[in-house]
């Protein structure tokens, strides 16, 4: 089962939301003048490393019944091939690599921290620096340790402290080399699901519940709670508190390290006089914007537009430009989101993800310059944008959809793990080397 579930990007593109009341916005901050614009590509641990066996999602992939199309298995074997991945980023002419550290490796049992795994991720940070790449590091990209999920996940009152303790360890091991830290990746994704064009059916909800129940049983617990499965409402206050606690923990280690979190934000378009766009923004972004005033930047992640009707998203208008296989073609969505995020928060904006699921790479090749041009236009109009990081470096494990979707700039042979750079990657590299689309 792959469609309509909380992890499925193709569903999620229509689900996400956008912003919050201007009331949440503080004074606007300029991007630090000295900072070079970041041109990057992104990965996430569970999606590329392989054999992330202590993670909550690994267990959900294994149990019966499962809601995953296939298990992640060896993924892209980036656990062993990360130097090759970094080398590709460098050879393309990019100057930034975004990756995530896996909590379940670093803290395989509560309070038991692995120095070896901390060293592993610190080596990646150091190696990026040696190669002249800025490491943008995500501390939580969806996955948590199995023990954390079995103890109630973000609903556990101890969750903020547990997350902050882990972030402190990570910061002490590698903060000196990190360029920008993201506490969370898209913690608002599940909230966006409440506005989905096609809400989860009861059968889908039952399937998610059955999968989590099987994982709870396998863990000897009566619960197995994670943010992207089940009702997000009781988890949001825990996640928000965890962001605040993590930010403090990281800052205590290195006060000048820029810290933010990334949010899933489609380019929301109001449909009809009774559009619920502001309510959607308040619900899906409000809780996070409310605590981001002390962040240094906001990460935005955009995969298209969302047309917001009275109570939920609706289909794009019939005359909207279409992709060959269906779905809307609107690469400029990211430019609009960058503008929106700045207006709503007053923070410098980093594009931490933007991309397209395209088996035909020529679509991505056309997508990238249009998307980048829309970001450049926003910069030109005065929005402080820190960088453009494309999702994803590699064709990888796309959560519940398995290995079907193709978001990568680079393909990966499923048997040999051989990486093949696609033309779109070279296009992005050429743009980066030229310093933008106009010159690229
Ligand atoms: C996530 C990635 C995911 C991508 C494409 C984002 O929601 O951060 O992990 O692979 O979208 O679906």
CSV table of C-alpha atoms and ligand atoms in Angstrom, one decimal:
chain,number,residue,atom,x,y,z
A,1,UNK,CA,0.0,0.0,0.0
A,2,UNK,CA,1.6,3.2,-1.0
A,3,UNK,CA,-1.0,5.9,-1.9
A,4,UNK,CA,-2.8,8.1,0.5
A,5,UNK,CA,-0.6,7.5,3.5
A,6,UNK,CA,1.1,10.1,5.5
A,7,UNK,CA,4.5,9.3,4.1
A,8,UNK,CA,3.6,9.4,0.5
A,9,UNK,CA,5.0,12.5,-1.3
A,10,UNK,CA,2.6,12.3,-4.2
A,11,UNK,CA,-0.3,12.5,-1.8
A,12,UNK,CA,1.5,15.0,0.4
A,13,UNK,CA,2.2,17.5,-2.3
A,14,UNK,CA,-1.4,18.3,-2.1
A,15,UNK,CA,-1.6,18.1,1.6
A,16,UNK,CA,0.9,20.6,2.9
A,17,UNK,CA,0.1,24.1,3.8
A,18,UNK,CA,1.5,27.5,4.1
A,19,UNK,CA,1.9,30.1,6.6
A,20,UNK,CA,0.7,32.0,9.5
A,21,UNK,CA,-0.6,35.3,10.4
A,22,UNK,CA,1.6,38.2,9.9
A,23,UNK,CA,1.1,38.7,13.6
A,24,UNK,CA,3.7,36.0,14.2
A,25,UNK,CA,6.3,38.0,12.2
A,26,UNK,CA,8.9,39.9,14.1
A,27,UNK,CA,11.3,42.5,12.7
A,28,UNK,CA,12.7,41.3,9.3
A,29,UNK,CA,16.3,40.1,9.4
A,30,UNK,CA,18.8,40.4,6.6
A,31,UNK,CA,20.9,37.5,5.4
A,32,UNK,CA,24.4,37.7,6.9
A,33,UNK,CA,26.3,39.6,4.2
A,34,UNK,CA,29.4,37.5,4.5
A,35,UNK,CA,27.7,34.2,3.7
A,36,UNK,CA,28.1,32.8,0.3
A,37,UNK,CA,24.9,31.6,-1.4
A,38,UNK,CA,24.5,27.9,-0.9
A,39,UNK,CA,23.9,25.6,-3.9
A,40,UNK,CA,23.3,22.1,-2.6
A,41,UNK,CA,21.8,18.7,-2.9
A,42,UNK,CA,20.1,16.9,0.0
A,43,UNK,CA,19.8,13.4,1.4
A,44,UNK,CA,18.3,11.9,4.6
A,45,UNK,CA,19.9,9.1,6.6
A,46,UNK,CA,17.2,6.5,6.5
A,47,UNK,CA,16.6,7.0,2.8
A,48,UNK,CA,20.1,6.5,1.7
A,49,UNK,CA,22.3,4.8,4.4
A,50,UNK,CA,20.8,1.3,4.5
A,51,UNK,CA,20.2,-1.1,7.3
A,52,UNK,CA,19.0,1.5,9.8
A,53,UNK,CA,17.7,-1.3,11.9
A,54,UNK,CA,17.2,0.5,15.2
A,55,UNK,CA,14.9,3.1,13.7
A,56,UNK,CA,11.1,3.2,14.2
A,57,UNK,CA,10.4,3.1,10.5
A,58,UNK,CA,12.7,0.1,9.9
A,59,UNK,CA,10.5,-1.8,12.2
A,60,UNK,CA,7.3,-0.6,10.5
A,61,UNK,CA,8.7,-1.8,7.2
A,62,UNK,CA,9.3,-5.3,8.7
A,63,UNK,CA,6.1,-6.0,10.6
A,64,UNK,CA,3.0,-7.7,9.3
A,65,UNK,CA,0.8,-6.0,8.3
A,66,UNK,CA,3.0,-3.2,6.9
A,67,UNK,CA,2.0,0.0,5.1
A,68,UNK,CA,5.3,0.1,3.3
A,69,UNK,CA,5.6,-1.0,-0.3
A,70,UNK,CA,8.9,-2.6,0.4
A,71,UNK,CA,11.6,-2.5,3.0
A,72,UNK,CA,14.5,0.0,2.8
A,73,UNK,CA,17.1,-2.7,3.1
A,74,UNK,CA,20.5,-1.5,1.9
A,75,UNK,CA,19.0,1.7,0.5
A,76,UNK,CA,21.8,3.4,-1.5
A,77,UNK,CA,24.5,2.0,0.8
A,78,UNK,CA,25.6,5.5,1.6
A,79,UNK,CA,26.7,4.2,5.0
A,80,UNK,CA,29.7,3.0,3.1
A,81,UNK,CA,29.6,5.2,0.1
A,82,UNK,CA,29.1,8.6,1.6
A,83,UNK,CA,32.5,9.8,0.4
A,84,UNK,CA,31.4,9.0,-3.1
A,85,UNK,CA,28.2,11.0,-2.6
A,86,UNK,CA,30.2,14.0,-1.3
A,87,UNK,CA,32.6,13.7,-4.2
A,88,UNK,CA,29.6,13.9,-6.6
A,89,UNK,CA,28.3,17.0,-5.0
A,90,UNK,CA,31.7,18.6,-5.2
A,91,UNK,CA,32.3,17.5,-8.8
A,92,UNK,CA,29.0,19.0,-9.9
A,93,UNK,CA,30.2,22.4,-8.7
A,94,UNK,CA,27.8,22.7,-5.8
A,95,UNK,CA,29.1,24.1,-2.5
A,96,UNK,CA,26.7,22.5,0.0
A,97,UNK,CA,25.6,19.1,1.1
A,98,UNK,CA,22.6,18.6,3.3
A,99,UNK,CA,22.3,15.3,5.1
A,100,UNK,CA,20.8,14.0,8.4
A,101,UNK,CA,22.2,12.2,11.4
A,102,UNK,CA,20.3,9.1,12.6
A,103,UNK,CA,19.3,9.3,16.2
A,104,UNK,CA,18.8,5.5,16.4
A,105,UNK,CA,22.4,4.9,15.6
A,106,UNK,CA,23.7,7.5,17.9
A,107,UNK,CA,21.5,6.5,20.8
A,108,UNK,CA,20.6,2.9,20.2
A,109,UNK,CA,19.3,2.5,23.8
A,110,UNK,CA,18.0,5.3,26.1
A,111,UNK,CA,20.9,7.2,27.5
A,112,UNK,CA,23.5,5.0,25.7
A,113,UNK,CA,25.4,7.0,23.2
A,114,UNK,CA,27.6,5.6,20.6
A,115,UNK,CA,30.9,7.5,20.2
A,116,UNK,CA,31.7,5.5,17.1
A,117,UNK,CA,28.5,6.7,15.3
A,118,UNK,CA,29.1,10.3,16.5
A,119,UNK,CA,32.6,10.0,15.0
A,120,UNK,CA,31.1,8.6,11.8
A,121,UNK,CA,28.9,11.6,11.2
A,122,UNK,CA,31.6,14.1,12.4
A,123,UNK,CA,33.8,12.6,9.7
A,124,UNK,CA,31.2,13.4,7.1
A,125,UNK,CA,31.0,17.0,8.4
A,126,UNK,CA,34.8,17.3,8.4
A,127,UNK,CA,35.2,15.8,5.0
A,128,UNK,CA,32.6,18.2,3.5
A,129,UNK,CA,34.7,21.1,5.0
A,130,UNK,CA,37.9,19.6,3.5
A,131,UNK,CA,36.1,19.5,0.1
A,132,UNK,CA,35.0,23.1,0.5
A,133,UNK,CA,31.3,22.1,1.0
A,134,UNK,CA,29.0,23.6,3.6
A,135,UNK,CA,27.5,20.8,5.6
A,136,UNK,CA,23.8,21.5,6.4
A,137,UNK,CA,22.8,19.0,9.0
A,138,UNK,CA,19.4,17.8,9.9
A,139,UNK,CA,19.1,16.4,13.5
A,140,UNK,CA,15.8,14.7,12.9
A,141,UNK,CA,14.6,13.7,9.4
A,142,UNK,CA,11.4,11.8,10.4
A,143,UNK,CA,13.0,8.7,12.0
A,144,UNK,CA,13.5,8.2,15.7
A,145,UNK,CA,14.9,5.2,17.7
A,146,UNK,CA,12.5,2.3,18.1
A,147,UNK,CA,12.7,2.7,21.9
A,148,UNK,CA,11.6,6.3,21.6
A,149,UNK,CA,8.5,5.4,19.5
A,150,UNK,CA,7.7,2.5,21.8
A,151,UNK,CA,7.8,4.9,24.8
A,152,UNK,CA,5.1,7.2,23.2
A,153,UNK,CA,7.2,9.2,20.7
A,154,UNK,CA,6.5,12.9,20.7
A,155,UNK,CA,3.5,12.3,22.9
A,156,UNK,CA,5.8,11.2,25.7
A,157,UNK,CA,6.2,14.2,28.2
A,158,UNK,CA,9.9,13.4,28.3
A,159,UNK,CA,10.3,13.8,24.5
A,160,UNK,CA,11.6,17.3,24.4
A,161,UNK,CA,14.3,16.5,27.0
A,162,UNK,CA,15.2,13.3,25.3
A,163,UNK,CA,15.6,15.0,22.0
A,164,UNK,CA,17.6,17.9,23.5
A,165,UNK,CA,19.9,15.5,25.2
A,166,UNK,CA,20.6,13.8,21.9
A,167,UNK,CA,21.1,17.1,20.1
A,168,UNK,CA,23.5,18.2,22.8
A,169,UNK,CA,25.6,15.1,22.1
A,170,UNK,CA,25.5,15.6,18.3
A,171,UNK,CA,26.4,19.3,18.7
A,172,UNK,CA,29.3,18.5,21.0
A,173,UNK,CA,30.6,16.0,18.4
A,174,UNK,CA,30.3,18.1,15.3
A,175,UNK,CA,28.8,21.6,15.7
A,176,UNK,CA,32.1,23.3,15.1
A,177,UNK,CA,32.1,22.1,11.4
A,178,UNK,CA,28.4,22.4,10.7
A,179,UNK,CA,27.3,25.3,8.4
A,180,UNK,CA,23.6,25.3,9.3
A,181,UNK,CA,21.6,23.1,11.7
A,182,UNK,CA,18.0,22.0,11.2
A,183,UNK,CA,16.4,20.5,14.3
A,184,UNK,CA,13.5,19.0,12.5
A,185,UNK,CA,12.6,18.1,8.9
A,186,UNK,CA,8.9,19.0,8.1
A,187,UNK,CA,7.4,18.4,11.5
A,188,UNK,CA,4.2,20.0,10.1
A,189,UNK,CA,3.8,17.4,7.3
A,190,UNK,CA,1.1,15.4,9.1
A,191,UNK,CA,-0.9,18.5,10.0
A,192,UNK,CA,-1.0,19.4,6.3
A,193,UNK,CA,-2.7,16.0,5.8
A,194,UNK,CA,-5.8,17.5,7.4
A,195,UNK,CA,-6.2,19.6,4.3
A,196,UNK,CA,-5.6,16.8,1.8
A,197,UNK,CA,-7.5,16.8,-1.4
A,198,UNK,CA,-8.2,13.1,-0.7
A,199,UNK,CA,-8.4,12.6,3.0
A,200,UNK,CA,-7.2,9.3,4.4
A,201,UNK,CA,-9.9,6.7,4.0
A,202,UNK,CA,-11.0,4.7,7.1
A,203,UNK,CA,-9.3,1.7,5.5
A,204,UNK,CA,-6.1,3.6,5.3
A,205,UNK,CA,-6.3,4.8,8.9
A,206,UNK,CA,-7.0,1.2,10.0
A,207,UNK,CA,-4.0,0.0,8.1
A,208,UNK,CA,-1.7,2.6,9.7
A,209,UNK,CA,-3.1,1.7,13.1
A,210,UNK,CA,-2.6,-2.0,12.5
A,211,UNK,CA,1.0,-1.5,11.4
A,212,UNK,CA,1.8,0.6,14.4
A,213,UNK,CA,0.1,-2.0,16.7
A,214,UNK,CA,2.2,-4.7,15.2
A,215,UNK,CA,5.3,-2.6,15.9
A,216,UNK,CA,4.2,-2.0,19.4
A,217,UNK,CA,3.8,-5.7,20.0
A,218,UNK,CA,7.2,-6.4,18.5
A,219,UNK,CA,8.6,-3.8,20.9
A,220,UNK,CA,6.9,-5.3,24.0
A,221,UNK,CA,4.9,-2.1,24.3
A,222,UNK,CA,1.3,-1.0,24.1
A,223,UNK,CA,2.2,1.9,21.9
A,224,UNK,CA,4.3,2.9,18.9
A,225,UNK,CA,3.9,6.5,18.2
A,226,UNK,CA,5.5,8.5,15.4
A,227,UNK,CA,4.7,11.9,14.0
A,228,UNK,CA,3.7,10.8,10.5
A,229,UNK,CA,1.3,8.1,11.5
A,230,UNK,CA,-1.9,8.6,13.4
A,231,UNK,CA,-3.4,11.8,14.7
A,232,UNK,CA,-0.7,14.5,14.8
A,233,UNK,CA,-2.7,16.7,17.2
A,234,UNK,CA,-1.4,15.3,20.5
A,235,UNK,CA,2.2,15.3,19.2
A,236,UNK,CA,2.6,18.8,18.1
A,237,UNK,CA,3.1,20.5,21.4
A,238,UNK,CA,5.9,17.9,22.1
A,239,UNK,CA,7.6,18.6,18.8
A,240,UNK,CA,7.4,22.3,19.3
A,241,UNK,CA,8.8,22.1,22.8
A,242,UNK,CA,11.5,19.7,21.4
A,243,UNK,CA,12.5,22.3,18.8
A,244,UNK,CA,12.9,25.0,21.5
A,245,UNK,CA,14.8,22.6,23.8
A,246,UNK,CA,17.1,21.4,21.0
A,247,UNK,CA,17.8,24.9,19.8
A,248,UNK,CA,18.9,25.8,23.3
A,249,UNK,CA,21.0,22.7,23.6
A,250,UNK,CA,22.8,23.3,20.3
A,251,UNK,CA,23.3,27.0,21.0
A,252,UNK,CA,24.8,26.2,24.4
A,253,UNK,CA,27.5,24.2,22.6
A,254,UNK,CA,28.1,26.7,19.8
A,255,UNK,CA,26.3,30.1,20.1
A,256,UNK,CA,27.0,31.3,16.5
A,257,UNK,CA,25.8,28.2,14.7
A,258,UNK,CA,22.7,29.2,12.6
A,259,UNK,CA,19.8,27.1,13.7
A,260,UNK,CA,16.4,26.6,12.1
A,261,UNK,CA,13.9,23.9,11.1
A,262,UNK,CA,12.4,23.1,7.8
A,263,UNK,CA,8.7,23.1,7.1
A,264,UNK,CA,6.7,21.6,4.2
A,265,UNK,CA,5.1,24.5,2.5
A,266,UNK,CA,3.4,24.3,-0.9
A,267,UNK,CA,2.6,27.5,-2.8
A,268,UNK,CA,-1.0,27.9,-1.4
A,269,UNK,CA,-3.5,29.6,-3.7
A,270,UNK,CA,-6.9,30.7,-2.4
A,271,UNK,CA,-9.8,29.3,-4.3
A,272,UNK,CA,-13.1,31.0,-4.0
A,273,UNK,CA,-14.3,33.9,-1.7
A,274,UNK,CA,-14.7,31.4,1.1
A,275,UNK,CA,-11.2,29.9,0.8
A,276,UNK,CA,-9.9,28.6,4.1
A,277,UNK,CA,-6.3,29.6,3.3
A,278,UNK,CA,-5.7,31.6,6.4
A,279,UNK,CA,-7.1,29.0,8.6
A,280,UNK,CA,-5.0,26.4,6.9
A,281,UNK,CA,-1.9,28.5,7.4
A,282,UNK,CA,-2.7,29.1,11.0
A,283,UNK,CA,-3.3,25.4,11.6
A,284,UNK,CA,-0.4,24.0,9.7
A,285,UNK,CA,2.2,26.6,10.3
A,286,UNK,CA,1.0,28.5,13.3
A,287,UNK,CA,2.3,26.2,16.0
A,288,UNK,CA,5.8,26.3,14.5
A,289,UNK,CA,6.0,30.0,13.5
A,290,UNK,CA,5.1,30.8,17.1
A,291,UNK,CA,8.4,29.4,18.4
A,292,UNK,CA,10.7,30.3,15.5
A,293,UNK,CA,11.3,33.9,16.5
A,294,UNK,CA,14.6,32.9,18.1
A,295,UNK,CA,15.6,30.8,15.1
A,296,UNK,CA,18.2,32.1,12.7
A,297,UNK,CA,16.5,31.0,9.5
A,298,UNK,CA,13.6,29.1,8.2
A,299,UNK,CA,14.0,26.1,5.8
A,300,UNK,CA,11.3,25.7,3.2
A,301,UNK,CA,10.4,22.6,1.3
A,302,UNK,CA,8.2,22.8,-1.7
A,303,UNK,CA,6.9,20.4,-4.3
A,304,UNK,CA,4.2,22.4,-6.0
A,305,UNK,CA,1.0,24.4,-5.5
A,306,UNK,CA,-2.0,23.7,-3.3
A,307,UNK,CA,-5.3,25.1,-4.3
A,308,UNK,CA,-7.2,25.8,-1.0
A,309,UNK,CA,-10.9,25.6,-1.0
A,310,UNK,CA,-13.2,26.3,2.0
A,311,UNK,CA,-12.2,23.3,4.1
A,312,UNK,CA,-9.5,21.4,2.2
A,313,UNK,CA,-7.4,21.5,-0.9
A,314,UNK,CA,-9.1,21.1,-4.2
A,315,UNK,CA,-8.0,20.1,-7.7
A,316,UNK,CA,-6.0,22.6,-9.8
A,317,UNK,CA,-8.0,24.6,-12.3
A,318,UNK,CA,-8.5,22.8,-15.6
A,319,UNK,CA,-6.3,25.3,-17.5
A,320,UNK,CA,-3.3,24.8,-15.1
A,321,UNK,CA,-0.2,23.8,-16.9
A,322,UNK,CA,0.2,20.0,-16.8
A,323,UNK,CA,3.2,17.6,-16.7
A,324,UNK,CA,3.2,15.0,-19.5
A,325,UNK,CA,2.1,12.2,-17.1
A,326,UNK,CA,-0.5,14.4,-15.3
A,327,UNK,CA,-0.1,16.6,-12.2
A,328,UNK,CA,0.5,20.3,-12.3
A,329,UNK,CA,3.7,21.9,-13.8
A,330,UNK,CA,4.6,24.9,-11.7
A,331,UNK,CA,8.3,25.1,-10.8
A,332,UNK,CA,7.9,28.7,-9.8
A,333,UNK,CA,6.0,27.5,-6.7
A,334,UNK,CA,9.3,27.7,-4.7
A,335,UNK,CA,9.8,31.4,-5.5
A,336,UNK,CA,6.3,32.2,-4.1
A,337,UNK,CA,7.0,30.1,-1.0
A,338,UNK,CA,10.3,31.8,-0.3
A,339,UNK,CA,8.5,35.2,-0.4
A,340,UNK,CA,5.7,34.0,1.7
A,341,UNK,CA,8.0,32.4,4.4
A,342,UNK,CA,9.9,35.7,4.7
A,343,UNK,CA,6.8,37.8,5.0
A,344,UNK,CA,5.3,35.5,7.6
A,345,UNK,CA,8.3,35.0,9.8
A,346,UNK,CA,10.8,37.8,9.0
A,347,UNK,CA,13.6,35.2,8.9
A,348,UNK,CA,16.1,34.6,6.2
A,349,UNK,CA,15.0,31.7,4.1
A,350,UNK,CA,16.9,28.6,3.0
A,351,UNK,CA,15.4,26.4,0.3
A,352,UNK,CA,16.2,23.1,2.1
A,353,UNK,CA,14.2,21.0,-0.4
A,354,UNK,CA,12.7,21.5,-3.8
A,355,UNK,CA,12.3,18.9,-6.5
A,356,UNK,CA,10.2,16.7,-8.7
A,357,UNK,CA,9.4,13.0,-8.9
A,358,UNK,CA,10.3,12.4,-12.5
A,359,UNK,CA,11.4,9.1,-14.1
A,360,UNK,CA,12.1,11.2,-17.2
A,361,UNK,CA,15.1,13.3,-16.2
A,362,UNK,CA,14.5,15.9,-18.9
A,363,UNK,CA,11.5,17.1,-16.8
A,364,UNK,CA,13.9,17.8,-13.9
A,365,UNK,CA,16.3,19.4,-16.3
A,366,UNK,CA,13.6,21.9,-17.3
A,367,UNK,CA,12.3,22.2,-13.7
A,368,UNK,CA,15.5,23.3,-12.1
A,369,UNK,CA,16.2,26.5,-14.0
A,370,UNK,CA,12.6,27.6,-13.7
A,371,UNK,CA,12.6,26.9,-10.0
A,372,UNK,CA,15.9,28.7,-9.4
A,373,UNK,CA,14.8,31.6,-11.5
A,374,UNK,CA,11.8,32.1,-9.3
A,375,UNK,CA,14.0,32.1,-6.2
A,376,UNK,CA,16.4,34.6,-7.9
A,377,UNK,CA,13.4,36.9,-8.6
A,378,UNK,CA,12.5,36.8,-4.9
A,379,UNK,CA,16.1,37.6,-4.0
A,380,UNK,CA,16.1,40.4,-6.5
A,381,UNK,CA,13.0,41.8,-4.7
A,382,UNK,CA,14.9,41.8,-1.4
A,383,UNK,CA,14.1,38.5,0.2
A,384,UNK,CA,17.1,37.2,2.1
A,385,UNK,CA,17.6,33.7,0.7
A,386,UNK,CA,20.5,31.7,2.1
A,387,UNK,CA,20.6,28.9,-0.5
A,388,UNK,CA,18.9,26.5,-2.9
A,389,UNK,CA,19.2,22.9,-1.9
A,390,UNK,CA,17.7,20.4,-4.3
A,391,UNK,CA,15.9,17.2,-3.2
A,392,UNK,CA,17.4,14.8,-3.8
A,393,UNK,CA,21.0,14.0,-4.5
A,394,UNK,CA,20.1,10.3,-5.1
A,395,UNK,CA,17.2,8.2,-6.2
A,396,UNK,CA,16.4,6.8,-2.8
A,397,UNK,CA,14.0,5.1,-0.5
A,398,UNK,CA,10.9,7.2,-0.8
A,399,UNK,CA,9.3,6.1,2.5
A,400,UNK,CA,6.0,4.1,2.0
A,401,UNK,CA,6.4,4.2,-1.7
A,402,UNK,CA,9.6,2.3,-1.6
A,403,UNK,CA,12.1,2.7,-4.5
A,404,UNK,CA,9.5,3.6,-7.2
A,405,UNK,CA,9.6,7.4,-7.1
A,406,UNK,CA,12.6,9.2,-8.7
A,407,UNK,CA,13.6,12.4,-7.1
A,408,UNK,CA,17.3,12.0,-7.7
A,409,UNK,CA,19.9,14.1,-9.5
A,410,UNK,CA,21.8,10.8,-9.6
A,411,UNK,CA,20.5,7.3,-10.2
A,412,UNK,CA,21.6,4.4,-8.1
A,413,UNK,CA,21.7,0.8,-9.4
A,414,UNK,CA,19.7,-1.2,-6.9
A,415,UNK,CA,22.1,-4.1,-7.0
A,416,UNK,CA,25.6,-2.7,-7.5
A,417,UNK,CA,24.8,0.8,-5.9
A,418,UNK,CA,26.7,2.4,-8.8
A,419,UNK,CA,25.8,6.0,-9.1
A,420,UNK,CA,25.1,7.6,-12.4
A,421,UNK,CA,24.9,11.4,-12.7
A,422,UNK,CA,21.9,12.6,-14.6
A,423,UNK,CA,21.9,15.5,-17.0
A,424,UNK,CA,19.7,17.5,-14.5
A,425,UNK,CA,22.5,17.3,-12.0
A,426,UNK,CA,24.9,18.8,-14.5
A,427,UNK,CA,22.4,21.5,-15.2
A,428,UNK,CA,22.1,22.4,-11.5
A,429,UNK,CA,25.9,22.3,-11.3
A,430,UNK,CA,26.3,24.7,-14.2
A,431,UNK,CA,23.8,27.1,-12.6
A,432,UNK,CA,25.7,26.9,-9.4
A,433,UNK,CA,29.0,27.6,-11.0
A,434,UNK,CA,27.6,30.5,-12.9
A,435,UNK,CA,26.1,31.9,-9.7
A,436,UNK,CA,22.5,31.7,-11.0
A,437,UNK,CA,20.2,31.0,-13.9
A,438,UNK,CA,20.7,34.3,-15.7
A,439,UNK,CA,24.3,33.5,-16.2
A,440,UNK,CA,23.9,29.7,-16.3
B,1,LIG,C1,10.9,14.8,2.7
B,1,LIG,C2,11.8,13.8,2.0
B,1,LIG,C3,11.0,13.1,0.9
B,1,LIG,C4,10.6,14.2,-0.1
B,1,LIG,C5,9.9,13.7,-1.4
B,1,LIG,C6,10.0,15.6,1.8
B,1,LIG,O1,8.7,15.5,2.4
B,1,LIG,O2,11.6,15.6,3.6
B,1,LIG,O3,12.2,12.8,2.9
B,1,LIG,O4,11.7,12.1,0.2
B,1,LIG,O5,9.8,15.1,0.5
B,1,LIG,O6,8.7,13.1,-1.1
